[in-house]
mmCIF file of C-alpha atoms and ligand atoms in Angstrom:
data_model
loop_
_atom_site.group_PDB
_atom_site.id
_atom_site.type_symbol
_atom_site.label_atom_id
_atom_site.label_comp_id
_atom_site.label_asym_id
_atom_site.label_seq_id
_atom_site.Cartn_x
_atom_site.Cartn_y
_atom_site.Cartn_z
ATOM 1 C CA MET A 20 -4.912 -7.765 6.473
ATOM 2 C CA GLN A 21 -4.693 -4.771 4.165
ATOM 3 C CA LEU A 22 -2.365 -5.231 1.221
ATOM 4 C CA PRO A 23 -1.768 -3.117 -1.881
ATOM 5 C CA ARG A 24 -3.397 -4.596 -4.990
ATOM 6 C CA GLU A 25 -0.847 -3.302 -7.473
ATOM 7 C CA VAL A 26 2.828 -2.608 -6.924
ATOM 8 C CA LEU A 27 4.885 -1.107 -9.751
ATOM 9 C CA VAL A 28 8.587 -0.527 -9.252
ATOM 10 C CA GLY A 29 10.782 0.543 -12.156
ATOM 11 C CA ASN A 30 12.215 3.104 -14.472
ATOM 12 C CA GLY A 31 9.482 5.374 -15.857
ATOM 13 C CA VAL A 32 6.495 3.750 -14.134
ATOM 14 C CA ALA A 33 5.117 7.167 -13.063
ATOM 15 C CA LYS A 34 3.767 7.418 -16.594
ATOM 16 C CA SER A 35 1.564 4.377 -15.852
ATOM 17 C CA VAL A 36 -0.350 5.989 -13.005
ATOM 18 C CA GLY A 37 -3.428 6.725 -15.155
ATOM 19 C CA GLU A 38 -3.511 3.222 -16.584
ATOM 20 C CA THR A 39 -3.079 1.632 -13.153
ATOM 21 C CA VAL A 40 -5.745 3.762 -11.506
ATOM 22 C CA THR A 41 -8.168 2.898 -14.342
ATOM 23 C CA ARG A 42 -7.352 -0.801 -14.011
ATOM 24 C CA LEU A 43 -8.222 -0.566 -10.325
ATOM 25 C CA GLY A 44 -11.649 0.714 -11.313
ATOM 26 C CA PHE A 45 -11.320 4.414 -10.506
ATOM 27 C CA ARG A 46 -12.848 6.365 -13.357
ATOM 28 C CA GLY A 47 -14.119 9.686 -12.076
ATOM 29 C CA SER A 48 -11.708 12.205 -10.655
ATOM 30 C CA ALA A 49 -8.516 12.153 -8.630
ATOM 31 C CA LEU A 50 -6.957 14.439 -6.052
ATOM 32 C CA ILE A 51 -3.178 14.732 -6.177
ATOM 33 C CA VAL A 52 -1.492 15.550 -2.868
ATOM 34 C CA THR A 53 2.035 16.749 -3.500
ATOM 35 C CA GLY A 54 4.752 19.170 -2.396
ATOM 36 C CA PRO A 55 5.805 22.546 -3.793
ATOM 37 C CA LYS A 56 9.025 21.192 -5.355
ATOM 38 C CA VAL A 57 7.952 17.696 -6.240
ATOM 39 C CA ILE A 58 5.044 18.983 -8.329
ATOM 40 C CA THR A 59 7.454 19.828 -11.161
ATOM 41 C CA ILE A 60 9.490 16.638 -10.679
ATOM 42 C CA ALA A 61 6.635 14.131 -10.623
ATOM 43 C CA GLY A 62 3.288 15.892 -10.103
ATOM 44 C CA GLU A 63 3.073 16.979 -13.717
ATOM 45 C CA ILE A 64 3.938 13.506 -15.058
ATOM 46 C CA VAL A 65 1.165 12.024 -12.921
ATOM 47 C CA THR A 66 -1.368 14.695 -13.962
ATOM 48 C CA GLU A 67 -0.568 14.070 -17.625
ATOM 49 C CA SER A 68 -0.797 10.311 -17.220
ATOM 50 C CA LEU A 69 -4.219 10.654 -15.585
ATOM 51 C CA ARG A 70 -5.400 13.006 -18.334
ATOM 52 C CA GLU A 71 -4.352 10.497 -21.005
ATOM 53 C CA SER A 72 -6.508 7.905 -19.258
ATOM 54 C CA GLY A 73 -9.464 10.290 -19.167
ATOM 55 C CA ILE A 74 -9.259 11.010 -15.442
ATOM 56 C CA GLU A 75 -9.652 14.566 -14.301
ATOM 57 C CA SER A 76 -7.465 15.645 -11.427
ATOM 58 C CA SER A 77 -6.987 18.551 -9.090
ATOM 59 C CA THR A 78 -3.882 19.203 -7.018
ATOM 60 C CA ILE A 79 -3.329 20.287 -3.446
ATOM 61 C CA ILE A 80 0.144 21.364 -2.306
ATOM 62 C CA VAL A 81 1.312 20.276 1.160
ATOM 63 C CA GLU A 82 3.785 22.556 2.909
ATOM 64 C CA LYS A 83 4.444 20.499 6.028
ATOM 65 C CA ALA A 84 3.313 17.387 7.844
ATOM 66 C CA THR A 85 0.955 18.767 10.468
ATOM 67 C CA THR A 86 -2.532 17.914 11.667
ATOM 68 C CA GLU A 87 -3.703 21.282 10.262
ATOM 69 C CA GLU A 88 -2.501 20.237 6.806
ATOM 70 C CA VAL A 89 -4.320 16.919 7.213
ATOM 71 C CA SER A 90 -7.565 18.799 7.998
ATOM 72 C CA ARG A 91 -7.042 21.066 5.009
ATOM 73 C CA ILE A 92 -6.694 18.051 2.683
ATOM 74 C CA GLU A 93 -9.712 16.396 4.329
ATOM 75 C CA ASN A 94 -11.784 19.511 3.562
ATOM 76 C CA GLU A 95 -10.608 19.405 -0.031
ATOM 77 C CA ILE A 96 -11.560 15.716 -0.298
ATOM 78 C CA HIS A 97 -15.057 16.554 1.041
ATOM 79 C CA ARG A 98 -15.370 19.423 -1.422
ATOM 80 C CA ALA A 99 -13.985 17.773 -4.576
ATOM 81 C CA ARG A 100 -15.211 14.218 -3.800
ATOM 82 C CA PRO A 101 -12.430 12.441 -5.724
ATOM 83 C CA ASP A 102 -12.639 8.682 -6.386
ATOM 84 C CA VAL A 103 -9.047 8.293 -5.345
ATOM 85 C CA VAL A 104 -6.287 10.296 -3.670
ATOM 86 C CA LEU A 105 -2.781 10.142 -5.144
ATOM 87 C CA ALA A 106 0.087 10.899 -2.784
ATOM 88 C CA VAL A 107 2.959 12.072 -4.963
ATOM 89 C CA GLY A 108 6.146 12.919 -3.111
ATOM 90 C CA GLY A 109 8.167 12.158 -0.010
ATOM 91 C CA GLY A 110 7.231 11.141 3.521
ATOM 92 C CA LYS A 111 5.426 14.386 4.339
ATOM 93 C CA ASP A 112 3.165 14.280 1.285
ATOM 94 C CA ILE A 113 2.434 10.586 1.684
ATOM 95 C CA ASP A 114 1.770 10.782 5.429
ATOM 96 C CA THR A 115 -0.683 13.662 5.137
ATOM 97 C CA ALA A 116 -2.440 12.051 2.157
ATOM 98 C CA LYS A 117 -2.603 8.696 3.964
ATOM 99 C CA LEU A 118 -4.181 10.137 7.085
ATOM 100 C CA SER A 119 -6.616 12.505 5.376
ATOM 101 C CA SER A 120 -7.779 9.857 2.886
ATOM 102 C CA MET A 121 -8.328 7.362 5.716
ATOM 103 C CA LYS A 122 -10.397 9.878 7.668
ATOM 104 C CA SER A 123 -12.432 10.601 4.532
ATOM 105 C CA ARG A 124 -12.794 6.899 3.705
ATOM 106 C CA THR A 125 -11.206 7.388 0.300
ATOM 107 C CA ARG A 126 -8.639 5.041 -1.257
ATOM 108 C CA PHE A 127 -5.129 6.303 -1.796
ATOM 109 C CA VAL A 128 -2.310 5.428 -4.158
ATOM 110 C CA SER A 129 1.281 6.039 -3.094
ATOM 111 C CA VAL A 130 3.637 7.469 -5.716
ATOM 112 C CA PRO A 131 6.859 7.930 -3.720
ATOM 113 C CA THR A 132 9.566 10.182 -5.134
ATOM 114 C CA ALA A 133 11.983 9.386 -2.303
ATOM 115 C CA ALA A 134 12.898 6.198 -0.466
ATOM 116 C CA SER A 135 13.660 7.652 2.946
ATOM 117 C CA HIS A 136 11.532 5.347 5.180
ATOM 118 C CA ASP A 137 9.028 2.511 5.049
ATOM 119 C CA GLY A 138 6.037 4.840 5.508
ATOM 120 C CA ILE A 139 6.079 5.428 1.740
ATOM 121 C CA ALA A 140 4.592 1.985 1.245
ATOM 122 C CA SER A 141 2.863 1.050 4.478
ATOM 123 C CA ALA A 142 -0.257 1.702 6.515
ATOM 124 C CA VAL A 143 1.861 3.389 9.182
ATOM 125 C CA VAL A 144 1.893 7.107 9.692
ATOM 126 C CA SER A 145 4.001 9.278 11.981
ATOM 127 C CA MET A 146 3.545 12.961 12.356
ATOM 128 C CA LYS A 147 4.058 15.749 14.840
ATOM 129 C CA GLY A 148 0.900 16.846 16.590
ATOM 130 C CA LEU A 149 -0.639 13.375 16.742
ATOM 131 C CA GLU A 150 -1.440 12.222 20.251
ATOM 132 C CA ARG A 151 1.546 9.846 20.334
ATOM 133 C CA PRO A 152 5.181 10.544 19.404
ATOM 134 C CA TYR A 153 5.548 7.271 17.502
ATOM 135 C CA SER A 154 4.050 5.773 14.348
ATOM 136 C CA GLN A 155 0.521 4.499 14.261
ATOM 137 C CA MET A 156 -1.480 2.375 11.843
ATOM 138 C CA ALA A 157 -3.646 4.239 9.326
ATOM 139 C CA HIS A 158 -4.566 2.473 6.077
ATOM 140 C CA ALA A 159 -2.443 0.839 3.399
ATOM 141 C CA PRO A 160 -2.203 2.249 -0.124
ATOM 142 C CA ILE A 161 -4.339 0.409 -2.691
ATOM 143 C CA ALA A 162 -1.408 0.707 -5.100
ATOM 144 C CA ILE A 163 2.237 1.717 -4.940
ATOM 145 C CA ILE A 164 3.857 3.167 -8.036
ATOM 146 C CA ALA A 165 7.544 3.773 -7.378
ATOM 147 C CA ASP A 166 9.450 5.274 -10.285
ATOM 148 C CA THR A 167 13.101 4.434 -9.673
ATOM 149 C CA SER A 168 14.339 7.044 -12.182
ATOM 150 C CA ILE A 169 12.677 9.777 -10.088
ATOM 151 C CA ILE A 170 13.819 8.288 -6.749
ATOM 152 C CA ALA A 171 17.410 7.980 -8.043
ATOM 153 C CA LYS A 172 17.462 11.743 -8.614
ATOM 154 C CA SER A 173 16.362 12.585 -5.050
ATOM 155 C CA PRO A 174 19.067 13.870 -2.658
ATOM 156 C CA TYR A 175 21.312 10.909 -1.754
ATOM 157 C CA ARG A 176 20.792 11.576 1.962
ATOM 158 C CA LEU A 177 17.190 10.361 1.605
ATOM 159 C CA ILE A 178 18.343 7.059 0.087
ATOM 160 C CA ALA A 179 20.914 6.534 2.856
ATOM 161 C CA SER A 180 18.205 7.268 5.410
ATOM 162 C CA GLY A 181 15.949 4.659 3.802
ATOM 163 C CA CYS A 182 18.759 2.115 4.251
ATOM 164 C CA GLY A 183 18.868 2.997 7.965
ATOM 165 C CA ASP A 184 15.144 2.322 8.293
ATOM 166 C CA VAL A 185 15.528 -1.067 6.582
ATOM 167 C CA VAL A 186 18.568 -2.305 8.548
ATOM 168 C CA ALA A 187 16.557 -1.388 11.682
ATOM 169 C CA LYS A 188 14.519 -4.558 11.079
ATOM 170 C CA TYR A 189 17.615 -6.507 12.187
ATOM 171 C CA THR A 190 16.914 -5.496 15.789
ATOM 172 C CA ALA A 191 13.153 -4.853 15.463
ATOM 173 C CA VAL A 192 12.556 -8.544 14.750
ATOM 174 C CA ARG A 193 14.834 -9.563 17.643
ATOM 175 C CA ASP A 194 12.788 -7.325 19.955
ATOM 176 C CA TRP A 195 9.560 -8.816 18.650
ATOM 177 C CA LYS A 196 10.834 -12.343 19.301
ATOM 178 C CA LEU A 197 11.929 -11.297 22.779
ATOM 179 C CA ALA A 198 8.478 -9.834 23.545
ATOM 180 C CA HIS A 199 6.978 -13.136 22.400
ATOM 181 C CA ARG A 200 9.178 -15.088 24.806
ATOM 182 C CA ILE A 201 8.893 -12.743 27.779
ATOM 183 C CA LYS A 202 5.369 -11.369 27.358
ATOM 184 C CA ASN A 203 3.736 -14.041 25.209
ATOM 185 C CA GLU A 204 3.032 -11.385 22.630
ATOM 186 C CA TYR A 205 1.753 -12.566 19.234
ATOM 187 C CA TYR A 206 4.658 -13.292 16.900
ATOM 188 C CA GLY A 207 4.362 -14.153 13.216
ATOM 189 C CA ASP A 208 7.209 -15.995 11.543
ATOM 190 C CA TYR A 209 6.209 -14.992 8.044
ATOM 191 C CA ALA A 210 6.054 -11.253 8.760
ATOM 192 C CA ALA A 211 9.275 -11.455 10.772
ATOM 193 C CA GLU A 212 11.141 -13.274 7.998
ATOM 194 C CA LEU A 213 9.884 -10.825 5.382
ATOM 195 C CA ALA A 214 11.202 -7.854 7.393
ATOM 196 C CA LEU A 215 14.519 -9.636 8.028
ATOM 197 C CA MET A 216 14.871 -10.504 4.363
ATOM 198 C CA SER A 217 14.556 -6.810 3.500
ATOM 199 C CA SER A 218 17.407 -5.918 5.834
ATOM 200 C CA ARG A 219 19.512 -8.806 4.492
ATOM 201 C CA LEU A 220 19.009 -7.642 0.897
ATOM 202 C CA VAL A 221 19.998 -4.076 1.712
ATOM 203 C CA ILE A 222 23.103 -5.360 3.539
ATOM 204 C CA LYS A 223 23.994 -7.546 0.550
ATOM 205 C CA ASN A 224 23.421 -4.817 -2.038
ATOM 206 C CA ALA A 225 24.992 -1.894 -0.150
ATOM 207 C CA HIS A 226 27.438 -1.179 -2.968
ATOM 208 C CA ASP A 227 24.741 -1.012 -5.652
ATOM 209 C CA ILE A 228 22.683 1.304 -3.459
ATOM 210 C CA ARG A 229 25.677 3.563 -2.783
ATOM 211 C CA THR A 230 26.323 3.990 -6.500
ATOM 212 C CA VAL A 231 22.600 4.684 -7.048
ATOM 213 C CA SER A 232 22.462 2.033 -9.761
ATOM 214 C CA ASP A 233 19.085 1.035 -11.128
ATOM 215 C CA SER A 234 19.209 -2.319 -9.383
ATOM 216 C CA GLY A 235 20.415 -0.740 -6.134
ATOM 217 C CA VAL A 236 17.519 1.732 -6.018
ATOM 218 C CA SER A 237 15.047 -1.031 -6.916
ATOM 219 C CA THR A 238 16.416 -3.222 -4.126
ATOM 220 C CA LEU A 239 15.936 -0.464 -1.568
ATOM 221 C CA VAL A 240 12.442 0.442 -2.784
ATOM 222 C CA GLU A 241 11.362 -3.204 -2.849
ATOM 223 C CA ALA A 242 12.806 -3.674 0.643
ATOM 224 C CA LEU A 243 10.785 -0.712 1.947
ATOM 225 C CA ILE A 244 7.633 -2.023 0.254
ATOM 226 C CA SER A 245 8.211 -5.501 1.720
ATOM 227 C CA CYS A 246 8.532 -3.912 5.161
ATOM 228 C CA GLY A 247 5.135 -2.288 4.632
ATOM 229 C CA VAL A 248 3.706 -5.659 3.615
ATOM 230 C CA ALA A 249 5.289 -7.304 6.684
ATOM 231 C CA MET A 250 3.473 -4.805 8.918
ATOM 232 C CA SER A 251 0.204 -5.402 7.074
ATOM 233 C CA ILE A 252 0.560 -9.164 7.517
ATOM 234 C CA ALA A 253 1.406 -8.790 11.207
ATOM 235 C CA GLY A 254 -1.311 -6.183 11.746
ATOM 236 C CA THR A 255 1.212 -4.227 13.805
ATOM 237 C CA SER A 256 4.422 -2.297 13.193
ATOM 238 C CA ARG A 257 6.252 -4.852 15.400
ATOM 239 C CA PRO A 258 8.327 -6.515 12.619
ATOM 240 C CA CYS A 259 9.686 -3.123 11.594
ATOM 241 C CA SER A 260 9.948 -1.111 14.775
ATOM 242 C CA GLY A 261 11.742 -2.076 17.971
ATOM 243 C CA ALA A 262 14.045 -0.409 20.499
ATOM 244 C CA GLU A 263 16.036 1.312 17.728
ATOM 245 C CA HIS A 264 12.826 3.126 16.707
ATOM 246 C CA LEU A 265 12.039 4.023 20.332
ATOM 247 C CA PHE A 266 15.549 5.493 20.555
ATOM 248 C CA SER A 267 14.917 7.499 17.384
ATOM 249 C CA HIS A 268 11.567 8.808 18.694
ATOM 250 C CA ALA A 269 13.247 9.830 21.972
ATOM 251 C CA LEU A 270 16.111 11.528 20.132
ATOM 252 C CA THR A 271 13.639 13.476 17.976
ATOM 253 C CA MET A 272 12.047 14.791 21.166
ATOM 254 C CA ILE A 273 15.342 15.593 22.909
ATOM 255 C CA ALA A 274 17.721 16.921 20.245
ATOM 256 C CA PRO A 275 17.213 20.561 19.229
ATOM 257 C CA LYS A 276 18.015 19.616 15.623
ATOM 258 C CA PRO A 277 17.204 15.936 15.118
ATOM 259 C CA ALA A 278 18.437 14.031 12.061
ATOM 260 C CA MET A 279 16.180 12.088 9.681
ATOM 261 C CA HIS A 280 14.077 9.183 10.971
ATOM 262 C CA GLY A 281 15.993 6.506 9.061
ATOM 263 C CA GLU A 282 19.373 7.978 9.960
ATOM 264 C CA GLN A 283 18.548 7.897 13.667
ATOM 265 C CA CYS A 284 17.067 4.404 13.459
ATOM 266 C CA GLY A 285 20.264 3.191 11.756
ATOM 267 C CA VAL A 286 22.451 4.482 14.590
ATOM 268 C CA GLY A 287 19.948 3.061 17.097
ATOM 269 C CA THR A 288 20.264 -0.327 15.378
ATOM 270 C CA ILE A 289 24.042 -0.384 15.943
ATOM 271 C CA MET A 290 23.546 0.135 19.686
ATOM 272 C CA CYS A 291 20.530 -2.157 20.040
ATOM 273 C CA ALA A 292 22.346 -4.918 18.137
ATOM 274 C CA TYR A 293 25.109 -4.601 20.725
ATOM 275 C CA LEU A 294 22.538 -4.912 23.544
ATOM 276 C CA HIS A 295 21.107 -8.023 21.865
ATOM 277 C CA GLY A 296 24.588 -9.554 21.686
ATOM 278 C CA ALA A 297 24.158 -9.562 17.886
ATOM 279 C CA ASN A 298 26.578 -8.505 15.167
ATOM 280 C CA TRP A 299 26.562 -4.719 15.652
ATOM 281 C CA GLU A 300 29.754 -4.343 13.602
ATOM 282 C CA LEU A 301 27.872 -5.680 10.575
ATOM 283 C CA ILE A 302 25.265 -2.921 10.957
ATOM 284 C CA GLN A 303 27.936 -0.260 11.483
ATOM 285 C CA ASP A 304 29.779 -1.498 8.409
ATOM 286 C CA VAL A 305 26.736 -1.511 6.123
ATOM 287 C CA LEU A 306 25.728 1.984 7.240
ATOM 288 C CA HIS A 307 29.284 3.120 6.478
ATOM 289 C CA ARG A 308 29.135 1.514 3.080
ATOM 290 C CA VAL A 309 25.849 3.157 2.105
ATOM 291 C CA GLY A 310 27.063 6.500 3.436
ATOM 292 C CA ALA A 311 24.587 6.744 6.336
ATOM 293 C CA PRO A 312 25.568 8.228 9.719
ATOM 294 C CA THR A 313 27.037 5.925 12.370
ATOM 295 C CA THR A 314 27.977 8.491 15.025
ATOM 296 C CA ALA A 315 26.429 11.333 17.023
ATOM 297 C CA LYS A 316 28.660 13.740 15.146
ATOM 298 C CA GLU A 317 27.453 12.511 11.766
ATOM 299 C CA LEU A 318 23.858 12.767 12.985
ATOM 300 C CA GLY A 319 24.583 16.323 14.039
ATOM 301 C CA VAL A 320 23.499 15.753 17.646
ATOM 302 C CA GLU A 321 25.336 16.013 20.962
ATOM 303 C CA SER A 322 26.696 12.926 22.732
ATOM 304 C CA GLU A 323 24.603 13.701 25.803
ATOM 305 C CA HIS A 324 21.450 13.652 23.680
ATOM 306 C CA ILE A 325 22.308 10.133 22.511
ATOM 307 C CA VAL A 326 22.786 8.987 26.117
ATOM 308 C CA GLU A 327 19.594 10.656 27.270
ATOM 309 C CA ALA A 328 17.602 9.220 24.352
ATOM 310 C CA LEU A 329 18.876 5.743 25.232
ATOM 311 C CA THR A 330 17.789 6.112 28.862
ATOM 312 C CA ARG A 331 14.348 7.450 27.887
ATOM 313 C CA ALA A 332 13.592 5.244 24.878
ATOM 314 C CA HIS A 333 11.773 2.526 26.893
ATOM 315 C CA SER A 334 9.231 5.117 28.133
ATOM 316 C CA MET A 335 8.249 6.236 24.616
ATOM 317 C CA ARG A 336 5.913 3.323 24.272
ATOM 318 C CA PRO A 337 5.744 1.345 27.516
ATOM 319 C CA GLU A 338 3.563 -1.467 26.100
ATOM 320 C CA ARG A 339 6.205 -2.255 23.483
ATOM 321 C CA TYR A 340 8.580 -4.626 25.248
ATOM 322 C CA THR A 341 12.130 -4.562 23.870
ATOM 323 C CA ILE A 342 15.718 -5.312 24.844
ATOM 324 C CA LEU A 343 15.592 -2.085 26.890
ATOM 325 C CA GLY A 344 13.364 -3.871 29.399
ATOM 326 C CA GLU A 345 10.728 -2.178 31.526
ATOM 327 C CA SER A 346 12.975 0.236 33.391
ATOM 328 C CA GLY A 347 15.321 1.107 30.533
ATOM 329 C CA LEU A 348 19.061 1.621 30.550
ATOM 330 C CA THR A 349 20.880 3.363 33.367
ATOM 331 C CA LYS A 350 22.850 6.424 32.368
ATOM 332 C CA GLU A 351 26.109 4.528 32.876
ATOM 333 C CA ALA A 352 24.974 1.597 30.734
ATOM 334 C CA ALA A 353 23.725 3.972 28.032
ATOM 335 C CA HIS A 354 27.058 5.768 28.036
ATOM 336 C CA ARG A 355 28.894 2.470 27.779
ATOM 337 C CA VAL A 356 26.901 1.090 24.828
ATOM 338 C CA ALA A 357 27.217 4.384 22.935
ATOM 339 C CA SER A 358 30.984 4.520 23.585
ATOM 340 C CA LEU A 359 31.725 0.857 22.888
ATOM 341 C CA THR A 360 29.971 1.032 19.530
ATOM 342 C CA GLY A 361 31.747 4.264 18.617
ATOM 343 C CA VAL A 362 28.514 6.271 18.395
ATOM 344 C CA ILE A 363 29.939 8.779 20.859
ATOM 345 C CA GLY A 364 33.609 9.647 21.114
HETATM 346 ZN ZN1 ZN B 424 10.934 3.468 10.557
#
């Protein structure tokens, strides 16, 4: 079980990066992995904080999340030999830093500047160009330092997307339970409850999240971190990723212009909740309230792509048993669930 040793969530905590890294015993040098825009938003604060703690740092800018970028960072880690890698930014920066630091057997600290999905705080990584279209386990951050004042200033769409990824646990846990019953798959109550609690808290605090209040942003960030912890406890992404994620992975492959991961997972959760006979209206309502997409139109994809993604979702990851069963939905059934839940018109 890999868990982060320090988790800091709050207003202004980016200034404590140096102190935290020192407390964890890293004293030599650090490599900051960040993006071209985020460097001025947070990269400089982190560099300064490290300098104040007597830690030298160098910075590498990531342009996109590709395996080539991962190799480039790996080469830099081999060259500079940092004690620790700091991922400062959004999903792309954190994913590439997570993977390259794992391959180089170097610890990494996550300093998310956006709350768009649970990868910001977990061992899971998903990236184009990897051998599988879905997320896989890499290594967990040794510390997470989430500055809510920086996250609150990120584009609101990222926050709404993060909500979609958290409410997805509502069906992910149901799928996990189902796989336990049907396939005797390992199921852990504690990890399942932790993931469910995150989705419950986001549902309960939708208003505070929508207004981007301090407590709302903290709730979302803590929910995403708890999801990462749930996966670490379970040793699998099961508590956080079910049929709604398979639908999202399929849609990303099918749609010419896919939406964000969390946005697609949110819409997938509405439809999968319907398939489970659960309260899909509750999911639709909370997504509405946080301003996340609930329809194909709002996702910016065609109705037929939704239907096709539903029929192909089960084949994304055949060993992951879900409500979609082994043969998946028929086209007619897919059309019906998408229509009945208002996802397609
Ligand atoms: Zn996700």
